[in-house]
Amino acid sequence: MSAPAGTEALSQAANKRFISGVVEGFYGRPWTMEQRTELFQREQKWGLNTYLYAPKDDYKHRMYWRDLYTEEEAEQLIALISAAKRYGIEFIYAISPGLDITFSNPREVATLKKKLDQVKEFGCCSFSLLFDDIEAEMCPADKQAFSSFAHAQVDITNEVYRHLGEPATFLFCPTDYCAAFCTPTVSQSTYLHTVGEKLLPGIDILWTGPKVVSNKISVESIEEVSSVLKRAPVIWDNIHANDYDLQRLFLGPYKDRPTELIPKLSGVLTNPNCEYHPNFVAIHTLATWCKAGAEGGQRDVEMAGEQEPEPCYSPQKALTLALTDWLEDFQSTDQPGAHVKKDSLDEEPMQTDMAESPYVPGTDENPLYTAEPLTLDDLTLLSDLFYLPYEHGPTARTMLQELDWLKNHSVVASADTDQTAEWRSRAQQFDGMCEAVVQMFNRLSNAPNRSILYDLYNYICDIKTGVGLARAYVKGLGGHGPLSAQPVNNDPEAWTFRGGLSGEFQRMLPSHGNRDLFTSPPVTEVYCIRPFCPDDKLQVQRIFREVKSAEVPLGVQPPLLCDCLLEGEILPSPDCALVLEDETGVCGYALALPNAKQAAAKVQRAVNDSVLENFPTLIAAQVLPRVTDSPAKRMIGQLLSSVKSSGSKGVFCEVRQSDQKMLGLYTQLGCFRPITMDNLPQDVIAMGTSL
Ligand code: GDL
């Protein structure tokens, strides 16, 4: 990549210290002041240096951003800011005025300054303005005053930044804060270019990576965005955020961000799980990553000349380090009267008479309940079950694989099912894995530290139930119980309606909200949609023929209207023709013919006037089988926008019933409806949409 225009700003950023730490930036219940103070202590211990205060649902951070803090609130914030100082953590105060601010009104700007002045008086020296998750449409007054939304945001940010005396740390979160939000792309985003050019160079910009929750963040993607922003971004990392799904929690290691990113960034802040305690792993492993990045740089020099150096950050090793430390926390009691480890009880006998003679059951009485201590294996299993947004941990993957195998290889022959020896042995192993989950649950629920347990409780109960259902099902397959995960009962208990109304909605939908990481793991292919050019003609014909011959034997089917477009007899509209490319080359196309009559004449088929009247444009789209739905739908969506901008009032297409992929895609787009057409070849469906 050529040197970005903002090289100067980049090297400036390189001289600043690397921002590392936590952003409390999720939706839902904010953390308590005590939790935040404990967080500062931890961050210091682990070598992180920053905390960004941005709790989305805190009244005065976003919804009522204009309101000043009361005396009582002020006291709390002052205490928090000084606690951060005590632990050497930079406290950055963020405000999100974007829900309802009128950028062009000087009174609004004054109110914003006044609010930040108040926080400055509390001892805060670093600030941030956030414009994420807001309507991108400006109000009429702002439209008059600013040439774009980016101009409005940048204008107010620069003004506030200057007003506060150009603080050493000042962060700005754009509305398009990840590549997926940029139209059409990062490098062509007018919004990002304006931000990059107009935002004062001392202001850093937050960026979540390719997506809101980025699976991977590559060096190339950061180089691309840095050249547009004219500075190295600070990553706001949502890899451990769980505020978008009630049933998920992320206890896997910081992962899929190469440490080579560190010199290319101004910092990394993790926006983790809503529950404070389970973030031990997220923050600990981020700290290990940051250290590895710093050390890795030095070691590269020392090891010059040696063969392959060890990768400087191993997510697996970082996880084990984190879990080993976390285990200690579980063992420390956080409540008076809790059952602490036996040896500490021995040290300090209790004062009361009762305690002097603890109850010892007789030989014919119930033995005392004894809690087994939690182990590192338990925590590793827990982390595997609640791993990362796009990946289950190794044990969870094995359990899913085994269940899948057991389901597909069982012989349901008769009442006394006789499975093969291999099946029985694997079923037994699966049962053992389920039992380990139950034991882990038992030991966790007996751990002395109740605060950590309570943050985890709903999740571990839920997974215990899920695993229990799978276990009962496998037992049933093996002939040791009813052959249903949930025995049918006319008078069911409440807990059989799993997931409530939301669960019910999701199960009723054909394709949304019911994606499985196991059966459809995320694809990481990069696709490009670009205009069709004459050189693509051969590739397009190749795809057309390849898919057609797979669907129906060549030569036996009457032509579709679009065939002449694909055989090159008629050219598509140059403004309304796209191809889809992946690493291997052209893998799909979407072409439009503005006047479908031309095709009808070529194929010599009479097409109803009403169709041509309502849907004058004919489109043809196809993708190779390896292409996933999402880029294919995007390409068709983009074609429809171009056709609409060209002035057409509607499009139609013809699809063979055997072409399930295209039928599915058009249906999923949601706007196409079957239309009636005379003279349609057999087994062909015509679908149209108004624009
Ligand atoms: C977001 C929000 C964040 C939220 C996260 C995960 C940013 C910049 N903003 O888009 O508040 O916690 O998604 O749901 O990430």
PDB file of C-alpha atoms in Angstrom, residues 155-351:
ATOM      1  CA  ASP A 155     -17.537  21.037  13.609  1.00  0.00           C
ATOM      2  CA  ILE A 156     -18.941  20.531  17.099  1.00  0.00           C
ATOM      3  CA  THR A 157     -16.152  18.106  18.074  1.00  0.00           C
ATOM      4  CA  ASN A 158     -13.396  20.504  17.043  1.00  0.00           C
ATOM      5  CA  GLU A 159     -15.124  23.328  18.884  1.00  0.00           C
ATOM      6  CA  VAL A 160     -15.556  21.341  22.109  1.00  0.00           C
ATOM      7  CA  TYR A 161     -11.983  20.032  21.862  1.00  0.00           C
ATOM      8  CA  ARG A 162     -10.621  23.587  21.600  1.00  0.00           C
ATOM      9  CA  HIS A 163     -12.936  24.789  24.365  1.00  0.00           C
ATOM     10  CA  LEU A 164     -11.550  22.135  26.718  1.00  0.00           C
ATOM     11  CA  GLY A 165      -8.005  23.296  25.984  1.00  0.00           C
ATOM     12  CA  GLU A 166      -7.074  20.568  23.478  1.00  0.00           C
ATOM     13  CA  PRO A 167      -6.768  17.732  25.994  1.00  0.00           C
ATOM     14  CA  ALA A 168      -3.947  15.235  25.398  1.00  0.00           C
ATOM     15  CA  THR A 169      -6.566  12.511  25.020  1.00  0.00           C
ATOM     16  CA  PHE A 170      -9.754  13.274  23.131  1.00  0.00           C
ATOM     17  CA  LEU A 171     -11.653  10.517  21.312  1.00  0.00           C
ATOM     18  CA  PHE A 172     -14.321  10.764  18.626  1.00  0.00           C
ATOM     19  CA  CYS A 173     -16.624   7.894  17.684  1.00  0.00           C
ATOM     20  CA  PRO A 174     -17.990   8.265  14.150  1.00  0.00           C
ATOM     21  CA  THR A 175     -21.483   7.118  13.132  1.00  0.00           C
ATOM     22  CA  ASP A 176     -19.858   4.865  10.544  1.00  0.00           C
ATOM     23  CA  TYR A 177     -17.557   3.192  13.043  1.00  0.00           C
ATOM     24  CA  CYS A 178     -16.897  -0.042  11.145  1.00  0.00           C
ATOM     25  CA  ALA A 179     -16.295  -1.036   7.525  1.00  0.00           C
ATOM     26  CA  ALA A 180     -19.731  -2.656   7.233  1.00  0.00           C
ATOM     27  CA  PHE A 181     -21.385   0.724   7.848  1.00  0.00           C
ATOM     28  CA  CYS A 182     -19.423   2.561   5.165  1.00  0.00           C
ATOM     29  CA  THR A 183     -21.069   3.302   1.847  1.00  0.00           C
ATOM     30  CA  PRO A 184     -19.982   2.030  -0.537  1.00  0.00           C
ATOM     31  CA  THR A 185     -16.620   1.084   1.045  1.00  0.00           C
ATOM     32  CA  VAL A 186     -14.127   2.416   3.592  1.00  0.00           C
ATOM     33  CA  SER A 187     -11.884   3.992   0.980  1.00  0.00           C
ATOM     34  CA  GLN A 188     -14.819   5.510  -0.891  1.00  0.00           C
ATOM     35  CA  SER A 189     -16.797   6.704   2.122  1.00  0.00           C
ATOM     36  CA  THR A 190     -17.458  10.436   1.825  1.00  0.00           C
ATOM     37  CA  TYR A 191     -18.401  10.487   5.510  1.00  0.00           C
ATOM     38  CA  LEU A 192     -15.065   8.997   6.641  1.00  0.00           C
ATOM     39  CA  HIS A 193     -13.054  11.171   4.246  1.00  0.00           C
ATOM     40  CA  THR A 194     -14.650  14.311   5.694  1.00  0.00           C
ATOM     41  CA  VAL A 195     -13.932  13.110   9.236  1.00  0.00           C
ATOM     42  CA  GLY A 196     -10.342  12.267   8.315  1.00  0.00           C
ATOM     43  CA  GLU A 197      -9.707  15.596   6.639  1.00  0.00           C
ATOM     44  CA  LYS A 198     -11.544  17.987   8.934  1.00  0.00           C
ATOM     45  CA  LEU A 199     -11.180  16.547  12.430  1.00  0.00           C
ATOM     46  CA  LEU A 200      -8.281  18.238  14.216  1.00  0.00           C
ATOM     47  CA  PRO A 201      -5.187  16.007  14.248  1.00  0.00           C
ATOM     48  CA  GLY A 202      -4.990  15.810  18.060  1.00  0.00           C
ATOM     49  CA  ILE A 203      -8.324  13.962  18.179  1.00  0.00           C
ATOM     50  CA  ASP A 204      -8.258  10.167  18.012  1.00  0.00           C
ATOM     51  CA  ILE A 205     -10.943   8.154  16.242  1.00  0.00           C
ATOM     52  CA  LEU A 206     -12.645   5.001  17.511  1.00  0.00           C
ATOM     53  CA  TRP A 207     -13.167   2.093  15.103  1.00  0.00           C
ATOM     54  CA  THR A 208     -14.647  -1.384  15.705  1.00  0.00           C
ATOM     55  CA  GLY A 209     -13.025  -3.086  12.672  1.00  0.00           C
ATOM     56  CA  PRO A 210     -14.712  -4.706   9.668  1.00  0.00           C
ATOM     57  CA  LYS A 211     -17.962  -5.183  11.581  1.00  0.00           C
ATOM     58  CA  VAL A 212     -19.683  -4.041  14.792  1.00  0.00           C
ATOM     59  CA  VAL A 213     -18.510  -7.276  16.352  1.00  0.00           C
ATOM     60  CA  SER A 214     -15.435  -8.114  14.312  1.00  0.00           C
ATOM     61  CA  ASN A 215     -14.441 -11.729  13.967  1.00  0.00           C
ATOM     62  CA  LYS A 216     -10.947 -10.789  12.799  1.00  0.00           C
ATOM     63  CA  ILE A 217      -9.131  -7.484  12.415  1.00  0.00           C
ATOM     64  CA  SER A 218      -6.389  -7.531   9.806  1.00  0.00           C
ATOM     65  CA  VAL A 219      -3.385  -5.241   9.436  1.00  0.00           C
ATOM     66  CA  GLU A 220      -4.478  -4.415   5.868  1.00  0.00           C
ATOM     67  CA  SER A 221      -7.928  -3.309   7.006  1.00  0.00           C
ATOM     68  CA  ILE A 222      -6.353  -0.960   9.549  1.00  0.00           C
ATOM     69  CA  GLU A 223      -3.940   0.437   6.978  1.00  0.00           C
ATOM     70  CA  GLU A 224      -6.898   1.136   4.718  1.00  0.00           C
ATOM     71  CA  VAL A 225      -8.969   2.966   7.306  1.00  0.00           C
ATOM     72  CA  SER A 226      -5.931   4.855   8.667  1.00  0.00           C
ATOM     73  CA  SER A 227      -5.208   6.321   5.272  1.00  0.00           C
ATOM     74  CA  VAL A 228      -8.783   7.646   5.075  1.00  0.00           C
ATOM     75  CA  LEU A 229      -8.882   8.886   8.671  1.00  0.00           C
ATOM     76  CA  LYS A 230      -5.352  10.309   8.389  1.00  0.00           C
ATOM     77  CA  ARG A 231      -4.476   8.831  11.746  1.00  0.00           C
ATOM     78  CA  ALA A 232      -4.152   5.451  13.401  1.00  0.00           C
ATOM     79  CA  PRO A 233      -7.503   4.528  15.000  1.00  0.00           C
ATOM     80  CA  VAL A 234      -8.208   3.414  18.548  1.00  0.00           C
ATOM     81  CA  ILE A 235      -9.992   0.071  18.382  1.00  0.00           C
ATOM     82  CA  TRP A 236     -13.268  -0.112  20.299  1.00  0.00           C
ATOM     83  CA  ASP A 237     -13.371  -3.891  20.391  1.00  0.00           C
ATOM     84  CA  ASN A 238     -16.749  -5.580  20.731  1.00  0.00           C
ATOM     85  CA  ILE A 239     -15.297  -9.105  20.617  1.00  0.00           C
ATOM     86  CA  HIS A 240     -16.479  -9.802  24.180  1.00  0.00           C
ATOM     87  CA  ALA A 241     -19.624  -7.618  24.156  1.00  0.00           C
ATOM     88  CA  ASN A 242     -22.776  -9.611  24.888  1.00  0.00           C
ATOM     89  CA  ASP A 243     -25.442  -6.919  25.132  1.00  0.00           C
ATOM     90  CA  TYR A 244     -27.058  -8.109  21.884  1.00  0.00           C
ATOM     91  CA  ASP A 245     -28.003 -11.607  23.074  1.00  0.00           C
ATOM     92  CA  LEU A 246     -29.402 -12.570  26.453  1.00  0.00           C
ATOM     93  CA  GLN A 247     -28.125 -16.130  26.297  1.00  0.00           C
ATOM     94  CA  ARG A 248     -24.525 -15.492  25.356  1.00  0.00           C
ATOM     95  CA  LEU A 249     -21.495 -14.680  27.434  1.00  0.00           C
ATOM     96  CA  PHE A 250     -17.921 -14.505  26.207  1.00  0.00           C
ATOM     97  CA  LEU A 251     -15.196 -16.128  28.262  1.00  0.00           C
ATOM     98  CA  GLY A 252     -12.792 -16.986  25.442  1.00  0.00           C
ATOM     99  CA  PRO A 253      -9.396 -15.327  24.952  1.00  0.00           C
ATOM    100  CA  TYR A 254      -8.699 -12.116  23.023  1.00  0.00           C
ATOM    101  CA  LYS A 255      -8.147 -13.565  19.575  1.00  0.00           C
ATOM    102  CA  ASP A 256      -7.730 -13.047  15.833  1.00  0.00           C
ATOM    103  CA  ARG A 257      -6.099  -9.647  16.138  1.00  0.00           C
ATOM    104  CA  PRO A 258      -2.416 -10.093  15.136  1.00  0.00           C
ATOM    105  CA  THR A 259       0.010  -8.300  17.480  1.00  0.00           C
ATOM    106  CA  GLU A 260       1.492  -6.686  14.348  1.00  0.00           C
ATOM    107  CA  LEU A 261      -1.521  -4.386  14.619  1.00  0.00           C
ATOM    108  CA  ILE A 262      -0.148  -2.684  17.718  1.00  0.00           C
ATOM    109  CA  PRO A 263       2.307  -0.316  16.000  1.00  0.00           C
ATOM    110  CA  LYS A 264      -0.429   0.570  13.501  1.00  0.00           C
ATOM    111  CA  LEU A 265      -2.979   1.565  16.142  1.00  0.00           C
ATOM    112  CA  SER A 266      -3.321   4.349  18.688  1.00  0.00           C
ATOM    113  CA  GLY A 267      -4.888   1.936  21.134  1.00  0.00           C
ATOM    114  CA  VAL A 268      -7.341  -0.840  21.952  1.00  0.00           C
ATOM    115  CA  LEU A 269     -10.256  -0.628  24.361  1.00  0.00           C
ATOM    116  CA  THR A 270     -12.431  -3.653  24.955  1.00  0.00           C
ATOM    117  CA  ASN A 271     -16.177  -3.176  25.400  1.00  0.00           C
ATOM    118  CA  PRO A 272     -16.869  -6.444  27.190  1.00  0.00           C
ATOM    119  CA  ASN A 273     -19.746  -8.444  28.712  1.00  0.00           C
ATOM    120  CA  CYS A 274     -22.428  -6.475  30.558  1.00  0.00           C
ATOM    121  CA  GLU A 275     -21.792  -8.517  33.700  1.00  0.00           C
ATOM    122  CA  TYR A 276     -18.733  -7.138  35.415  1.00  0.00           C
ATOM    123  CA  HIS A 277     -17.185 -10.279  36.946  1.00  0.00           C
ATOM    124  CA  PRO A 278     -17.051 -12.582  33.914  1.00  0.00           C
ATOM    125  CA  ASN A 279     -14.822 -10.020  32.197  1.00  0.00           C
ATOM    126  CA  PHE A 280     -11.762 -11.328  33.984  1.00  0.00           C
ATOM    127  CA  VAL A 281     -10.720 -13.323  30.905  1.00  0.00           C
ATOM    128  CA  ALA A 282     -11.549 -10.595  28.372  1.00  0.00           C
ATOM    129  CA  ILE A 283      -9.427  -8.004  30.165  1.00  0.00           C
ATOM    130  CA  HIS A 284      -6.625 -10.292  31.353  1.00  0.00           C
ATOM    131  CA  THR A 285      -6.055 -11.732  27.865  1.00  0.00           C
ATOM    132  CA  LEU A 286      -6.177  -8.275  26.273  1.00  0.00           C
ATOM    133  CA  ALA A 287      -3.448  -7.245  28.708  1.00  0.00           C
ATOM    134  CA  THR A 288      -1.375 -10.301  27.731  1.00  0.00           C
ATOM    135  CA  TRP A 289      -1.872  -9.387  24.064  1.00  0.00           C
ATOM    136  CA  CYS A 290      -0.730  -5.799  24.630  1.00  0.00           C
ATOM    137  CA  LYS A 291       2.363  -6.983  26.499  1.00  0.00           C
ATOM    138  CA  ALA A 292       3.148  -9.592  23.859  1.00  0.00           C
ATOM    139  CA  GLY A 293       2.942  -6.882  21.212  1.00  0.00           C
ATOM    140  CA  ALA A 294       5.400  -4.696  23.053  1.00  0.00           C
ATOM    141  CA  GLU A 295       7.762  -7.589  23.864  1.00  0.00           C
ATOM    142  CA  GLY A 296       7.342  -9.112  20.412  1.00  0.00           C
ATOM    143  CA  GLY A 297       8.782  -5.946  18.882  1.00  0.00           C
ATOM    144  CA  GLN A 298      11.928  -6.188  21.023  1.00  0.00           C
ATOM    145  CA  ARG A 299      12.326  -9.904  20.600  1.00  0.00           C
ATOM    146  CA  ASP A 300      12.203  -9.595  16.849  1.00  0.00           C
ATOM    147  CA  VAL A 301      15.397  -7.575  17.099  1.00  0.00           C
ATOM    148  CA  GLU A 302      17.126  -9.968  19.522  1.00  0.00           C
ATOM    149  CA  MET A 303      16.144 -12.967  17.508  1.00  0.00           C
ATOM    150  CA  ALA A 304      17.182 -11.594  14.152  1.00  0.00           C
ATOM    151  CA  GLY A 305      18.824 -14.330  12.128  1.00  0.00           C
ATOM    152  CA  GLU A 306      17.248 -17.163  14.095  1.00  0.00           C
ATOM    153  CA  GLN A 307      14.741 -19.430  12.447  1.00  0.00           C
ATOM    154  CA  GLU A 308      11.010 -19.098  12.937  1.00  0.00           C
ATOM    155  CA  PRO A 309      10.392 -17.229  16.189  1.00  0.00           C
ATOM    156  CA  GLU A 310       7.545 -18.493  18.381  1.00  0.00           C
ATOM    157  CA  PRO A 311       4.369 -16.576  17.809  1.00  0.00           C
ATOM    158  CA  CYS A 312       4.486 -13.910  20.499  1.00  0.00           C
ATOM    159  CA  TYR A 313       0.843 -14.191  21.534  1.00  0.00           C
ATOM    160  CA  SER A 314      -0.928 -17.501  21.933  1.00  0.00           C
ATOM    161  CA  PRO A 315      -4.650 -17.127  22.704  1.00  0.00           C
ATOM    162  CA  GLN A 316      -4.661 -20.591  24.267  1.00  0.00           C
ATOM    163  CA  LYS A 317      -1.772 -19.822  26.606  1.00  0.00           C
ATOM    164  CA  ALA A 318      -3.196 -16.405  27.441  1.00  0.00           C
ATOM    165  CA  LEU A 319      -6.477 -18.093  28.331  1.00  0.00           C
ATOM    166  CA  THR A 320      -4.825 -20.580  30.678  1.00  0.00           C
ATOM    167  CA  LEU A 321      -2.927 -17.753  32.401  1.00  0.00           C
ATOM    168  CA  ALA A 322      -6.158 -15.812  32.856  1.00  0.00           C
ATOM    169  CA  LEU A 323      -8.152 -18.797  34.116  1.00  0.00           C
ATOM    170  CA  THR A 324      -5.410 -19.731  36.583  1.00  0.00           C
ATOM    171  CA  ASP A 325      -5.606 -16.257  38.116  1.00  0.00           C
ATOM    172  CA  TRP A 326      -9.396 -16.213  37.988  1.00  0.00           C
ATOM    173  CA  LEU A 327      -9.571 -19.488  39.892  1.00  0.00           C
ATOM    174  CA  GLU A 328      -8.025 -17.739  42.892  1.00  0.00           C
ATOM    175  CA  ASP A 329     -10.775 -15.128  42.809  1.00  0.00           C
ATOM    176  CA  PHE A 330     -13.466 -17.790  42.922  1.00  0.00           C
ATOM    177  CA  GLN A 331     -11.944 -19.195  46.092  1.00  0.00           C
ATOM    178  CA  SER A 332     -11.899 -15.880  47.944  1.00  0.00           C
ATOM    179  CA  THR A 333     -15.076 -15.266  49.879  1.00  0.00           C
ATOM    180  CA  ASP A 334     -16.865 -11.990  49.366  1.00  0.00           C
ATOM    181  CA  GLN A 335     -19.613 -12.409  51.965  1.00  0.00           C
ATOM    182  CA  PRO A 336     -19.615 -12.574  55.755  1.00  0.00           C
ATOM    183  CA  GLY A 337     -20.405 -16.044  57.052  1.00  0.00           C
ATOM    184  CA  ALA A 338     -19.572 -17.772  53.781  1.00  0.00           C
ATOM    185  CA  HIS A 339     -17.946 -21.185  53.795  1.00  0.00           C
ATOM    186  CA  VAL A 340     -14.327 -20.471  53.110  1.00  0.00           C
ATOM    187  CA  LYS A 341     -11.624 -23.027  52.499  1.00  0.00           C
ATOM    188  CA  LYS A 342     -11.135 -25.481  55.309  1.00  0.00           C
ATOM    189  CA  ASP A 343      -7.570 -24.474  56.205  1.00  0.00           C
ATOM    190  CA  SER A 344      -8.526 -20.844  56.884  1.00  0.00           C
ATOM    191  CA  LEU A 345     -11.345 -22.047  59.166  1.00  0.00           C
ATOM    192  CA  ASP A 346      -8.760 -23.977  61.095  1.00  0.00           C
ATOM    193  CA  GLU A 347      -6.629 -20.882  61.558  1.00  0.00           C
ATOM    194  CA  GLU A 348      -9.280 -18.760  63.222  1.00  0.00           C
ATOM    195  CA  PRO A 349     -11.886 -20.522  65.340  1.00  0.00           C
ATOM    196  CA  MET A 350     -15.181 -18.697  65.656  1.00  0.00           C
ATOM    197  CA  GLN A 351     -16.225 -17.017  68.883  1.00  0.00           C
TER     198      GLN A 351
END
